[in-house]
Short mmCIF file of C-alpha atoms and ligand atoms in Angstrom, two decimals:
data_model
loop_
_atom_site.label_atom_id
_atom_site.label_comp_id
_atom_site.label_asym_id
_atom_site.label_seq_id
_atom_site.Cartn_x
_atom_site.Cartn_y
_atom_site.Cartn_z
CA UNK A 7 14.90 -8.38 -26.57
CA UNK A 8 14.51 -12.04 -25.21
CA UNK A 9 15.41 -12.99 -21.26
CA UNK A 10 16.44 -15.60 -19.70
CA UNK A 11 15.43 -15.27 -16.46
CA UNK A 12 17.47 -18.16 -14.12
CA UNK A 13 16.37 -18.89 -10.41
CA UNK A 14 19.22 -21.67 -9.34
CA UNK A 15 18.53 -23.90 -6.43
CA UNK A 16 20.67 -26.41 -5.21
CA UNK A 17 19.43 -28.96 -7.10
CA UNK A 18 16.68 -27.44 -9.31
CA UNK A 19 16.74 -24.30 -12.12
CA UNK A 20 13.57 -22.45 -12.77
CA UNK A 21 14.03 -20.51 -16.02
CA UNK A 22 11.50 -18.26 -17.79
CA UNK A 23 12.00 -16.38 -21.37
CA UNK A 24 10.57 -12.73 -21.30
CA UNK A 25 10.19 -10.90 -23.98
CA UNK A 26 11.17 -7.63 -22.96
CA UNK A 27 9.02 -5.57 -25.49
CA UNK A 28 5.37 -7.69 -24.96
CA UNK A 29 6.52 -8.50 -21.21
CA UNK A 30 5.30 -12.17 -22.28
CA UNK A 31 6.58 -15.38 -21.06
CA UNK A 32 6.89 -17.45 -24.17
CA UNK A 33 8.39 -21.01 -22.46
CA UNK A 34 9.47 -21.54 -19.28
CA UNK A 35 10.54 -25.10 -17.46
CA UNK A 36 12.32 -26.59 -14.56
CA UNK A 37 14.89 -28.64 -13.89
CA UNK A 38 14.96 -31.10 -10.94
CA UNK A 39 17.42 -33.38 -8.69
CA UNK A 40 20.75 -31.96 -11.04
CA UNK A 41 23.27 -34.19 -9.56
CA UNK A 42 20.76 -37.28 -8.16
CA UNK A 43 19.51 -40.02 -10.20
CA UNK A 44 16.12 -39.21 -12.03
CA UNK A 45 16.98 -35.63 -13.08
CA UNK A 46 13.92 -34.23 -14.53
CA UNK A 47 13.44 -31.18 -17.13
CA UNK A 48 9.89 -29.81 -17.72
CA UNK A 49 9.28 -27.16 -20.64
CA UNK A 50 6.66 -25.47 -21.93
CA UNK A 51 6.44 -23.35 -24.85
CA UNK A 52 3.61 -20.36 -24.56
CA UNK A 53 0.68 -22.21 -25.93
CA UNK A 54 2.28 -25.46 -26.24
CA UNK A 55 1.86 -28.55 -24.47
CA UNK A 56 4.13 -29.35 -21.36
CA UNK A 57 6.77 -31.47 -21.81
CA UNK A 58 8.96 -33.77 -19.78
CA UNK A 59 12.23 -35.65 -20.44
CA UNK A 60 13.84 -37.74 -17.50
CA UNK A 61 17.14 -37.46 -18.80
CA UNK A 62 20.90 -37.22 -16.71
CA UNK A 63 22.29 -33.83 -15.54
CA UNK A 64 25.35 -34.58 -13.84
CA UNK A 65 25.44 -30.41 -12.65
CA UNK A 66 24.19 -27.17 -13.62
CA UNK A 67 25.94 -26.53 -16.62
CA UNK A 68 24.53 -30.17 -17.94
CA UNK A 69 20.67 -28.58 -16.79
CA UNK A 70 21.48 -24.88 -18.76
CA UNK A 71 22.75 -27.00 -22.26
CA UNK A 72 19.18 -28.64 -21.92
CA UNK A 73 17.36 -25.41 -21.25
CA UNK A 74 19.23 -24.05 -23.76
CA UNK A 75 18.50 -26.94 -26.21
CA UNK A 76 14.84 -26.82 -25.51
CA UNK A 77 14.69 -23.33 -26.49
CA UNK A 78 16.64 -23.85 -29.55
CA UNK A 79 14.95 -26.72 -30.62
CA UNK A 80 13.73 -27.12 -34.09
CA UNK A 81 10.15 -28.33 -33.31
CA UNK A 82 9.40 -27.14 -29.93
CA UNK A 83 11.66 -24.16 -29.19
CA UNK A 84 10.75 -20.80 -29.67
CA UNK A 85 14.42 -19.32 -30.93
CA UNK A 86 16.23 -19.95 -34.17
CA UNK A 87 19.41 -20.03 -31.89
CA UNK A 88 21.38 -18.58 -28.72
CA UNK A 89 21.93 -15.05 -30.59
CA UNK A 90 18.01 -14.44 -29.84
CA UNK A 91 18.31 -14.28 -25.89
CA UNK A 92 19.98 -10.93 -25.39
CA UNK A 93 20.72 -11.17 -21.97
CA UNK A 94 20.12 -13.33 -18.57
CA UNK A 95 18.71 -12.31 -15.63
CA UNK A 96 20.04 -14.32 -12.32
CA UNK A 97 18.06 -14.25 -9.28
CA UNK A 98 20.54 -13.81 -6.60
CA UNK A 99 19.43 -14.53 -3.01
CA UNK A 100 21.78 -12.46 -0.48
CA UNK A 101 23.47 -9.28 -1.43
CA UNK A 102 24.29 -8.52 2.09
CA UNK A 103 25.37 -4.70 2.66
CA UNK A 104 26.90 -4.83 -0.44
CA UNK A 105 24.34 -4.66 -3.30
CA UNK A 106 20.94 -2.22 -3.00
CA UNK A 107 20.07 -2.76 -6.23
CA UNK A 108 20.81 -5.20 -9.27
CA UNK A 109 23.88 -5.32 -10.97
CA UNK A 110 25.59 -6.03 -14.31
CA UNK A 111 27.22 -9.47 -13.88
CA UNK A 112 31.54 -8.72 -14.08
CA UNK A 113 34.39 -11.15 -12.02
CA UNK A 114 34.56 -8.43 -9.16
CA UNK A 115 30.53 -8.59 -8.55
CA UNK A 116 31.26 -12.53 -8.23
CA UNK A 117 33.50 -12.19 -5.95
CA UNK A 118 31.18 -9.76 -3.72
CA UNK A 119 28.36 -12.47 -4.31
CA UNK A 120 30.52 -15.00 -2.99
CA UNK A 121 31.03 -12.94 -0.01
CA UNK A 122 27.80 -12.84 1.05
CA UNK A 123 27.27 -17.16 1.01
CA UNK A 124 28.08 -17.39 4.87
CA UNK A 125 24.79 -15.09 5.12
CA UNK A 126 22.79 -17.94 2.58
CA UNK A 127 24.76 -20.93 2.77
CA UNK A 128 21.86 -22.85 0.70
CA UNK A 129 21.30 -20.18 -1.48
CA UNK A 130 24.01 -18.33 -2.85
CA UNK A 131 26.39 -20.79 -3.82
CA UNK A 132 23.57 -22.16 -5.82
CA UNK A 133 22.88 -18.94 -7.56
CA UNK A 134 26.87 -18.51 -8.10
CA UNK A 135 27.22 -22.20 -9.28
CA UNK A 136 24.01 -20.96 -12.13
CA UNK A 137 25.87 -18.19 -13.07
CA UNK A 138 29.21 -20.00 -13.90
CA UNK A 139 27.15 -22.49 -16.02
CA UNK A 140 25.47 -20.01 -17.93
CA UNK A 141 29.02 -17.62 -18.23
CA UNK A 142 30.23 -21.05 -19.75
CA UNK A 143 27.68 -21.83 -22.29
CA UNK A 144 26.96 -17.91 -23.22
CA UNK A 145 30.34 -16.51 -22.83
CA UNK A 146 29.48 -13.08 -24.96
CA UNK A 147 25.61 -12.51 -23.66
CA UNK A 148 25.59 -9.90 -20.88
CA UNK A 149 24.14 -11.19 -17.39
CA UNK A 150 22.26 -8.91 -14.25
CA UNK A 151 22.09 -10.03 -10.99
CA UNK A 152 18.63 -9.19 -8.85
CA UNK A 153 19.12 -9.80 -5.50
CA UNK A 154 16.11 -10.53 -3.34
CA UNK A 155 18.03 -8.53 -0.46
CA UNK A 156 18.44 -5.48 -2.05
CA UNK A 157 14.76 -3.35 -2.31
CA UNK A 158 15.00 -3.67 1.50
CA UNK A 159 18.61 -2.14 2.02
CA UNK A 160 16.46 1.37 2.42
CA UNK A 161 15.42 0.43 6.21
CA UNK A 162 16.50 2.67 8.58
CA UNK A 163 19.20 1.62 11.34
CA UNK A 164 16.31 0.79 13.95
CA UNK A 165 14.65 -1.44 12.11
CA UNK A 166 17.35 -3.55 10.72
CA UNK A 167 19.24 -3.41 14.13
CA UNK A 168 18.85 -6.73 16.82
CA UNK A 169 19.15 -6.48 20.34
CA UNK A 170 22.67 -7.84 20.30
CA UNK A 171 26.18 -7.28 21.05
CA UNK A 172 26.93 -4.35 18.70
CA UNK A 173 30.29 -6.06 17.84
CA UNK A 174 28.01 -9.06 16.05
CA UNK A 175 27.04 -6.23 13.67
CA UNK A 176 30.66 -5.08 13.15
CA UNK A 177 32.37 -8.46 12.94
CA UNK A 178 29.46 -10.83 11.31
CA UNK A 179 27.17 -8.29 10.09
CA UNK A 180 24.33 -9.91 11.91
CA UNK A 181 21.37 -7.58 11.33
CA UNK A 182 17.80 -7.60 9.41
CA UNK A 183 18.05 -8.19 5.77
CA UNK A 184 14.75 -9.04 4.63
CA UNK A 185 13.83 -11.14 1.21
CA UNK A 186 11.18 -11.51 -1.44
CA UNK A 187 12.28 -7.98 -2.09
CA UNK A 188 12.15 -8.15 -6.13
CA UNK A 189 7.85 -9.14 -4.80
CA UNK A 190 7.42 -6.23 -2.49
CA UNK A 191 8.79 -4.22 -4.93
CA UNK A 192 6.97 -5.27 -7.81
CA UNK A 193 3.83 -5.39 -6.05
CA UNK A 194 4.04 -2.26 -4.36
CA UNK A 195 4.74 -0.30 -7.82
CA UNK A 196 1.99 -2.09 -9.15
CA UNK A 197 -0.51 -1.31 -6.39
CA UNK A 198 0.44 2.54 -6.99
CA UNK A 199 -0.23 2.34 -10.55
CA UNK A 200 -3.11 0.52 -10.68
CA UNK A 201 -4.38 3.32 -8.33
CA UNK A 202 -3.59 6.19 -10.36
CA UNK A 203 -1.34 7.76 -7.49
CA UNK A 204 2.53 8.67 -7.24
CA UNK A 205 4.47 5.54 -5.30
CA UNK A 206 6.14 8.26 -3.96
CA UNK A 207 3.51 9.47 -1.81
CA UNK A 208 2.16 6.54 -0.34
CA UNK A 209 2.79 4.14 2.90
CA UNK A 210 1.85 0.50 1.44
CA UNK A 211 1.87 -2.79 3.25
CA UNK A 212 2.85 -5.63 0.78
CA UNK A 213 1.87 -8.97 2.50
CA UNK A 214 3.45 -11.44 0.56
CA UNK A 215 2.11 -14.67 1.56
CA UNK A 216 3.21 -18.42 -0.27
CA UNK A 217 4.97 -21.47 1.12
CA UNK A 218 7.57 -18.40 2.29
CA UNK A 219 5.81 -15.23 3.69
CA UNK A 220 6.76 -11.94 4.68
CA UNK A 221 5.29 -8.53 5.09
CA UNK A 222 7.05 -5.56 3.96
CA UNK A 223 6.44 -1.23 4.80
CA UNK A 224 6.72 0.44 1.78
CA UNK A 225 6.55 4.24 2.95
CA UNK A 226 7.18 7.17 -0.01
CA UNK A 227 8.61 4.55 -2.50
CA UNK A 228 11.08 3.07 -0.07
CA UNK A 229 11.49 -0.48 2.46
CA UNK A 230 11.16 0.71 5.67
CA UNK A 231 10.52 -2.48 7.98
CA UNK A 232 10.60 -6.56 6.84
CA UNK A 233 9.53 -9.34 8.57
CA UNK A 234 12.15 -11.44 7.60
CA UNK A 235 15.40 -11.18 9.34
CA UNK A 236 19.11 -12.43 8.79
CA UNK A 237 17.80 -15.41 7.40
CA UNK A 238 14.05 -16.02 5.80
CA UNK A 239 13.19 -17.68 9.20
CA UNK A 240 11.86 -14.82 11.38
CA UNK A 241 8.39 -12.69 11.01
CA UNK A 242 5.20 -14.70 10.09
CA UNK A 243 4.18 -18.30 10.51
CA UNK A 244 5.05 -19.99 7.06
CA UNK A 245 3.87 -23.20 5.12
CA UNK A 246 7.29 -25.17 7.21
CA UNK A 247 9.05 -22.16 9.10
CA UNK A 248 8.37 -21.24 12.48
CA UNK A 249 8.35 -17.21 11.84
CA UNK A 250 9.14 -15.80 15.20
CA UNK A 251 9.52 -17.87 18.27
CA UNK A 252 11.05 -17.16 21.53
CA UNK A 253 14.71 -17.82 20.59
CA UNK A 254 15.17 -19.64 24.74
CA UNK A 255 13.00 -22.45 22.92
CA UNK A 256 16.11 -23.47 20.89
CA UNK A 257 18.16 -24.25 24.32
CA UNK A 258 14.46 -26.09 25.98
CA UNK A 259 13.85 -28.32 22.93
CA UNK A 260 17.69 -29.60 22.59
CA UNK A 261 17.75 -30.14 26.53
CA UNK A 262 14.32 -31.88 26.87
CA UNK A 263 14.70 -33.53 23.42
CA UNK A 264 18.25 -34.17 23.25
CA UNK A 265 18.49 -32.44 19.63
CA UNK A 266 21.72 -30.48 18.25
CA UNK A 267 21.42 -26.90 17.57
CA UNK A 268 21.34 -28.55 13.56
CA UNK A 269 18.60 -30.58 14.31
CA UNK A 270 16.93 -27.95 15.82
CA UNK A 271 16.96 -25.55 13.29
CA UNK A 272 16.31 -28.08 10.68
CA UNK A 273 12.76 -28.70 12.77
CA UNK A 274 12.12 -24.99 13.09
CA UNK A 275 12.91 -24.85 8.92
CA UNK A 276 11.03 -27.39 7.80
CA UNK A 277 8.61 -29.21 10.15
CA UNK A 278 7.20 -26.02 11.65
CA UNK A 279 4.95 -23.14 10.21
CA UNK A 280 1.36 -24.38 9.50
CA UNK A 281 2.37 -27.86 9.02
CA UNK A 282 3.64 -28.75 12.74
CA UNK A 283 0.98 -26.19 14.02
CA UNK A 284 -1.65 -28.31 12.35
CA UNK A 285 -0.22 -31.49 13.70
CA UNK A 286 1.05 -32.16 10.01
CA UNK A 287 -2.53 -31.67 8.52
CA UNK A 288 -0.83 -30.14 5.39
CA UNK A 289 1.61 -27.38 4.66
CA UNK A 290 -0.97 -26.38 2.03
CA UNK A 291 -3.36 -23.72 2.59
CA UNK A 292 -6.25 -25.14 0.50
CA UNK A 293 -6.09 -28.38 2.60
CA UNK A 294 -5.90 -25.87 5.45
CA UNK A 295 -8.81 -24.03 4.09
CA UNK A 296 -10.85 -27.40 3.48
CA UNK A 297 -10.33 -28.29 6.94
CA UNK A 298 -11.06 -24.79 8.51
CA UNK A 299 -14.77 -25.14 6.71
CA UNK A 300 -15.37 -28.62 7.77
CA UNK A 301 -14.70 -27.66 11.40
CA UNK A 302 -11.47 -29.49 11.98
CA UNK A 303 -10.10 -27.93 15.39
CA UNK A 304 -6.47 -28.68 13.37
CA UNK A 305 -7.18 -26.98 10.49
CA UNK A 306 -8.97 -23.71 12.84
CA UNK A 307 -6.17 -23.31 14.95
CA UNK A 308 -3.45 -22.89 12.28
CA UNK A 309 -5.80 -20.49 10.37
CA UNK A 310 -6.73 -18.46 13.31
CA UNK A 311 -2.78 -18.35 14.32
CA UNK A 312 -1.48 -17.77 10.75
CA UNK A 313 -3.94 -15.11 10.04
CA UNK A 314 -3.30 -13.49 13.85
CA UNK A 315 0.57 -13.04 13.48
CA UNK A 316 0.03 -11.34 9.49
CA UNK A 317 -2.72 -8.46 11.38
CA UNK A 318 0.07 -7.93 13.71
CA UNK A 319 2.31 -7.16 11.33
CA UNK A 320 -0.09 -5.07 9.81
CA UNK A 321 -0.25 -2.80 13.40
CA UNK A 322 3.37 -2.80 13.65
CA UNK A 323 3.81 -1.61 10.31
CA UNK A 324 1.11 0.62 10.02
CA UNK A 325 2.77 2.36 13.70
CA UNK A 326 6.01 2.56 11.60
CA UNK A 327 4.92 4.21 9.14
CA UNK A 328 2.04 6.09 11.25
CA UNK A 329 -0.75 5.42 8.94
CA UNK A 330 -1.14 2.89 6.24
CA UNK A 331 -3.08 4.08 2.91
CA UNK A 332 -3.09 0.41 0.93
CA UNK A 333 -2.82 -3.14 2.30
CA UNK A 334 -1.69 -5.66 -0.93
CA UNK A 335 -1.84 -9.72 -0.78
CA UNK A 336 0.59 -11.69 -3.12
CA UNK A 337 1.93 -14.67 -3.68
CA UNK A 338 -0.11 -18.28 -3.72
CA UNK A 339 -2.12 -17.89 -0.72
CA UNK A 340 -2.07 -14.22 -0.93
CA UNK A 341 -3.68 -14.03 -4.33
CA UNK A 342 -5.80 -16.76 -4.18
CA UNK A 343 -6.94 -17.23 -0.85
CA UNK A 344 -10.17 -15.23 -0.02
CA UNK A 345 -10.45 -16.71 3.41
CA UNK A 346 -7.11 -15.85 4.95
CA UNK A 347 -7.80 -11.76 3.37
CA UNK A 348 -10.66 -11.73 5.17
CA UNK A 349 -9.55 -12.97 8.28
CA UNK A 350 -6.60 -10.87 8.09
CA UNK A 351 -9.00 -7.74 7.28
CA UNK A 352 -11.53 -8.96 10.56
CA UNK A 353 -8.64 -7.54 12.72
CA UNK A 354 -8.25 -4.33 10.82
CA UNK A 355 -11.44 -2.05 11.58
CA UNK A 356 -9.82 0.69 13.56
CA UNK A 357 -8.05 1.09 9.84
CA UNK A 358 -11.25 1.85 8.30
CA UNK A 359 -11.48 -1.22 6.53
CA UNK A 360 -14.88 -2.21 4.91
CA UNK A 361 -14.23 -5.42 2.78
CA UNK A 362 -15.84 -6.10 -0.27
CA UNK A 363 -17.01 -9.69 -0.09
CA UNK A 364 -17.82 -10.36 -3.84
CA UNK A 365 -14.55 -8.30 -4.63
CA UNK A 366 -12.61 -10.55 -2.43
CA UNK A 367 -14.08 -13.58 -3.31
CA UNK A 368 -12.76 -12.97 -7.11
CA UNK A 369 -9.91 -14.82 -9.02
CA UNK A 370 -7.39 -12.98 -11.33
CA UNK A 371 -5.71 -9.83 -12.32
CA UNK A 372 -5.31 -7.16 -9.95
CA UNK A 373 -8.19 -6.53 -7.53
CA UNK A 374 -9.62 -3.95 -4.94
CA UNK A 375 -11.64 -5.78 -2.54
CA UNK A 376 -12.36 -2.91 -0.11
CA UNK A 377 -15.83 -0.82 -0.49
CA UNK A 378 -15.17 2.73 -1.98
CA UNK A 379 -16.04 4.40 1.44
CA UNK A 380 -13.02 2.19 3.31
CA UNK A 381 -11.09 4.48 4.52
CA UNK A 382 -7.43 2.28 3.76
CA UNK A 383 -7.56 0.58 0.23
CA UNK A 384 -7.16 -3.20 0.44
CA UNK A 385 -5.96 -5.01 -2.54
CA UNK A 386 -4.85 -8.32 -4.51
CA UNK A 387 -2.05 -7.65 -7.36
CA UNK A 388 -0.47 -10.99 -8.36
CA UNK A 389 3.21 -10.52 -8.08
CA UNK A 390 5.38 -11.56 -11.05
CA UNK A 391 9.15 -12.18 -9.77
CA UNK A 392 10.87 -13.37 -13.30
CA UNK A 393 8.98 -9.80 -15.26
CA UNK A 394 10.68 -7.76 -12.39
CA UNK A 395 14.21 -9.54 -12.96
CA UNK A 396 13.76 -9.41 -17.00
CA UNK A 397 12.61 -5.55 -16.77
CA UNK A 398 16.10 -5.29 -13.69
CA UNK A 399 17.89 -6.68 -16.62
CA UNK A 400 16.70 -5.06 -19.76
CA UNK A 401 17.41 -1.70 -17.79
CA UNK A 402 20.84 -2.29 -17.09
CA UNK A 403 21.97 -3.95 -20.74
CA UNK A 404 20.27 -1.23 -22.81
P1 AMP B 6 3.91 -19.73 -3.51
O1 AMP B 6 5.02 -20.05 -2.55
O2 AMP B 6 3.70 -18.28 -3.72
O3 AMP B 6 3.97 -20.53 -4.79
O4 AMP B 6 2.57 -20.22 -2.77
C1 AMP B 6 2.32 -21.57 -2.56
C2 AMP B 6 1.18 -21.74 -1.61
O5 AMP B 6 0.01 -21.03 -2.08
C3 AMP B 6 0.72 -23.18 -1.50
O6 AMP B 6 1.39 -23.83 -0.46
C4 AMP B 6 -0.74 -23.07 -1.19
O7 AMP B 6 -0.88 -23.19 0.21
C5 AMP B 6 -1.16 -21.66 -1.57
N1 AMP B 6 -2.21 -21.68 -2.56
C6 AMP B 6 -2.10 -21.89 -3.89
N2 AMP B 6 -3.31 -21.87 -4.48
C7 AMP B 6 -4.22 -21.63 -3.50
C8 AMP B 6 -5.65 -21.50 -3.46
N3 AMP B 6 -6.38 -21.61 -4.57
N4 AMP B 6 -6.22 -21.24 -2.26
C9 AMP B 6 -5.48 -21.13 -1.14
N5 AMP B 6 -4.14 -21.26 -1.12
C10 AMP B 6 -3.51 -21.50 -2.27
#
């Protein structure tokens, strides 16, 4: 069966179709600035050459008939017509309290979804807004929602719980959610299979580091603790996002720089992580990376900072789970960012880590880069988002 695997944005569409039997991607595009002038569609075919049409999409059902024309198409597509995509797979952002695992799309799961958009104001009216569009153009094909909420509805009370006013739990449902979850999830299955051993009987840390980054604790098969919070905001230092901060610096900044709260958070959102630490050097790791080896005091704070807060993690995680067997990296820096793993793994010797530096310093598939006498397995496992929605959605059509 064919997928169409849909991540809506607010003004962008990611799609990917899986084939659910080879678990290949065989095209996959993007569509950018739906509703601005210049909208953009890129699509590429497995194998084929990239292609890119500036042409108008007024909203998101204009961007799916495009995708869905691309895919079609005589020349360049790789279906005869729509009857060859079985099903879509919708990334969903927030699923609040309400969803711990994906879904089969019906109006009454809609209506939940929409629920949850004061929790992801930017996020899940985008996602409900995709799924409209393709309910509109695919009436008849069945659609799953994976939420990236959901793998981490398993934590336990005290470690989704703030220090606030219990009746902000009760009235607003202000509490940890956590996201990347359909990553941590993936990777951490993967990291137990690749290892021969039962996910149930292992404590993993998934560090799942990109432009976004959180850490999850993945103890017998289940989320116990995630660095990200109500919002993706909290936990590590990310390529824009502050990750924690003392939340009095909201109230000092808007006094000493006469900011609104808006402004504020719009600085801690976007023109904080390793870009403000690094004095806007770059948001980019590799630039980070380049700078770090030419000795730009920039470039070796952020590093030494970034790389800091994710060992932390790594402590708190490993005392929540007391004991930590495997440590994965994902995502862009993650998975192909040798320097940051072993900076990370400098911090870890009371874990028994002994880092293989050739191991580490390799590019590709799944990787241990720990010696065979470390006593906690370190590894990279690139993590795959749109498989884990298409296998979500295969499993719940079949
Ligand atoms: P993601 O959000 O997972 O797509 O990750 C994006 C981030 O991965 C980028 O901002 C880069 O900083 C980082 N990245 C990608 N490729 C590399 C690389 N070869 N070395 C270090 N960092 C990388």
């Amino acid at each position: 069966m064919n997928i169409l695997v849909i991540n809506c944005g607010s003004s962008s569409l990611k799609f990917q179709l899986i084939n659910s039997e080879s678990e290949q991607c065989i095209a996959k595009g993007l569509c950018e600035r739906i509703g601005i002038d210049g909208s953009m569609i890129t699509y590429t075919p497995a194998g084929g050459e990239k292609e890119k049409n500036v042409t108008p999409m007024a909203d998101h059902t204009d961007a799916i008939r495009l995708v869905l024309e691309a895919l079609t198409n005589e020349k360049t597509g790789v279906v005869k017509n729509l009857d060859e995509i079985g099903a879509v797979g919708h990334r969903v952002v927030h699923g609040g309290e309400k969803f711990s695992a994906s879904v089969v799309i019906t109006d009454e799961v809609m209506a939940a979804i929409e629920e949850c958009n004061d929790l992801a104001p930017l996020h899940n009216p985008a996602n409900l807004i995709g799924i409209n569009a393709c309910k509109t153009l695919m009436p008849t094909t069945p659609m799953v929602a994976v939420f990236d909420t959901a793998f981490h509805q398993t934590m336990p009370e005290e470690a989704y719980m703030y220090g606030l006013p219990y009746e902000y739990y009760q009235k607003y449902k202000i509490r940890r959610y956590g996201f990347h979850g359909t990553s941590h999830s993936f990777v951490s299955k993967k990291a137990a299979e690749d290892l021969g051993k039962n996910y149930e009987d292992l404590k993993i840390i998934v560090c799942h580091l990109g432009n976004g980054a959180s850490v999850s604790a993945v103890k017998n098969g289940k989320c116990v603790d995630t660095s990200m919070g109500l919002t993706p905001l909290e936990g590590l230092i990310m390529g824009t996002r502050s990750g924690d901060i003392d939340p009095a610096i909201i109230e000092f900044l808007a006094h000493k720089e006469n900011k609104s709260i808006d402004e504020i958070m719009n600085i801690l959102n976007k023109k904080s992580g390793v870009l403000g630490l690094s004095d806007n050097l770059s948001s980019d790791f590799r630039d980070l990376e380049d700078g770090y080896f030419a000795g730009n005091e920039n470039a070796v704070r952020t590093m030494k900072t970034f790389c800091y807060r994710v060992a932390k993690y790594i402590g708190a995680y490993t005392a929540a789970m007391n004991g930590v067997d495997v440590i994965c990296f994902t995502a862009g820096v993650g998975e192909n960012g040798p320097l940051v793993r072993s900076m990370v793994c400098e911090y870890l010797g009371y874990l028994g880590i002994k880092l293989d530096e050739e191991a580490n310093n390799k590019r590709g598939d799944d990787t241990v880069i720990t010696t065979p006498d470390s006593a906690t397995t370190v590894m990279f496992i690139p993590t795959n988002e749109e498989l884990a929605i298409a296998r979500e959605t295969v499993r719940l059509v079949k």
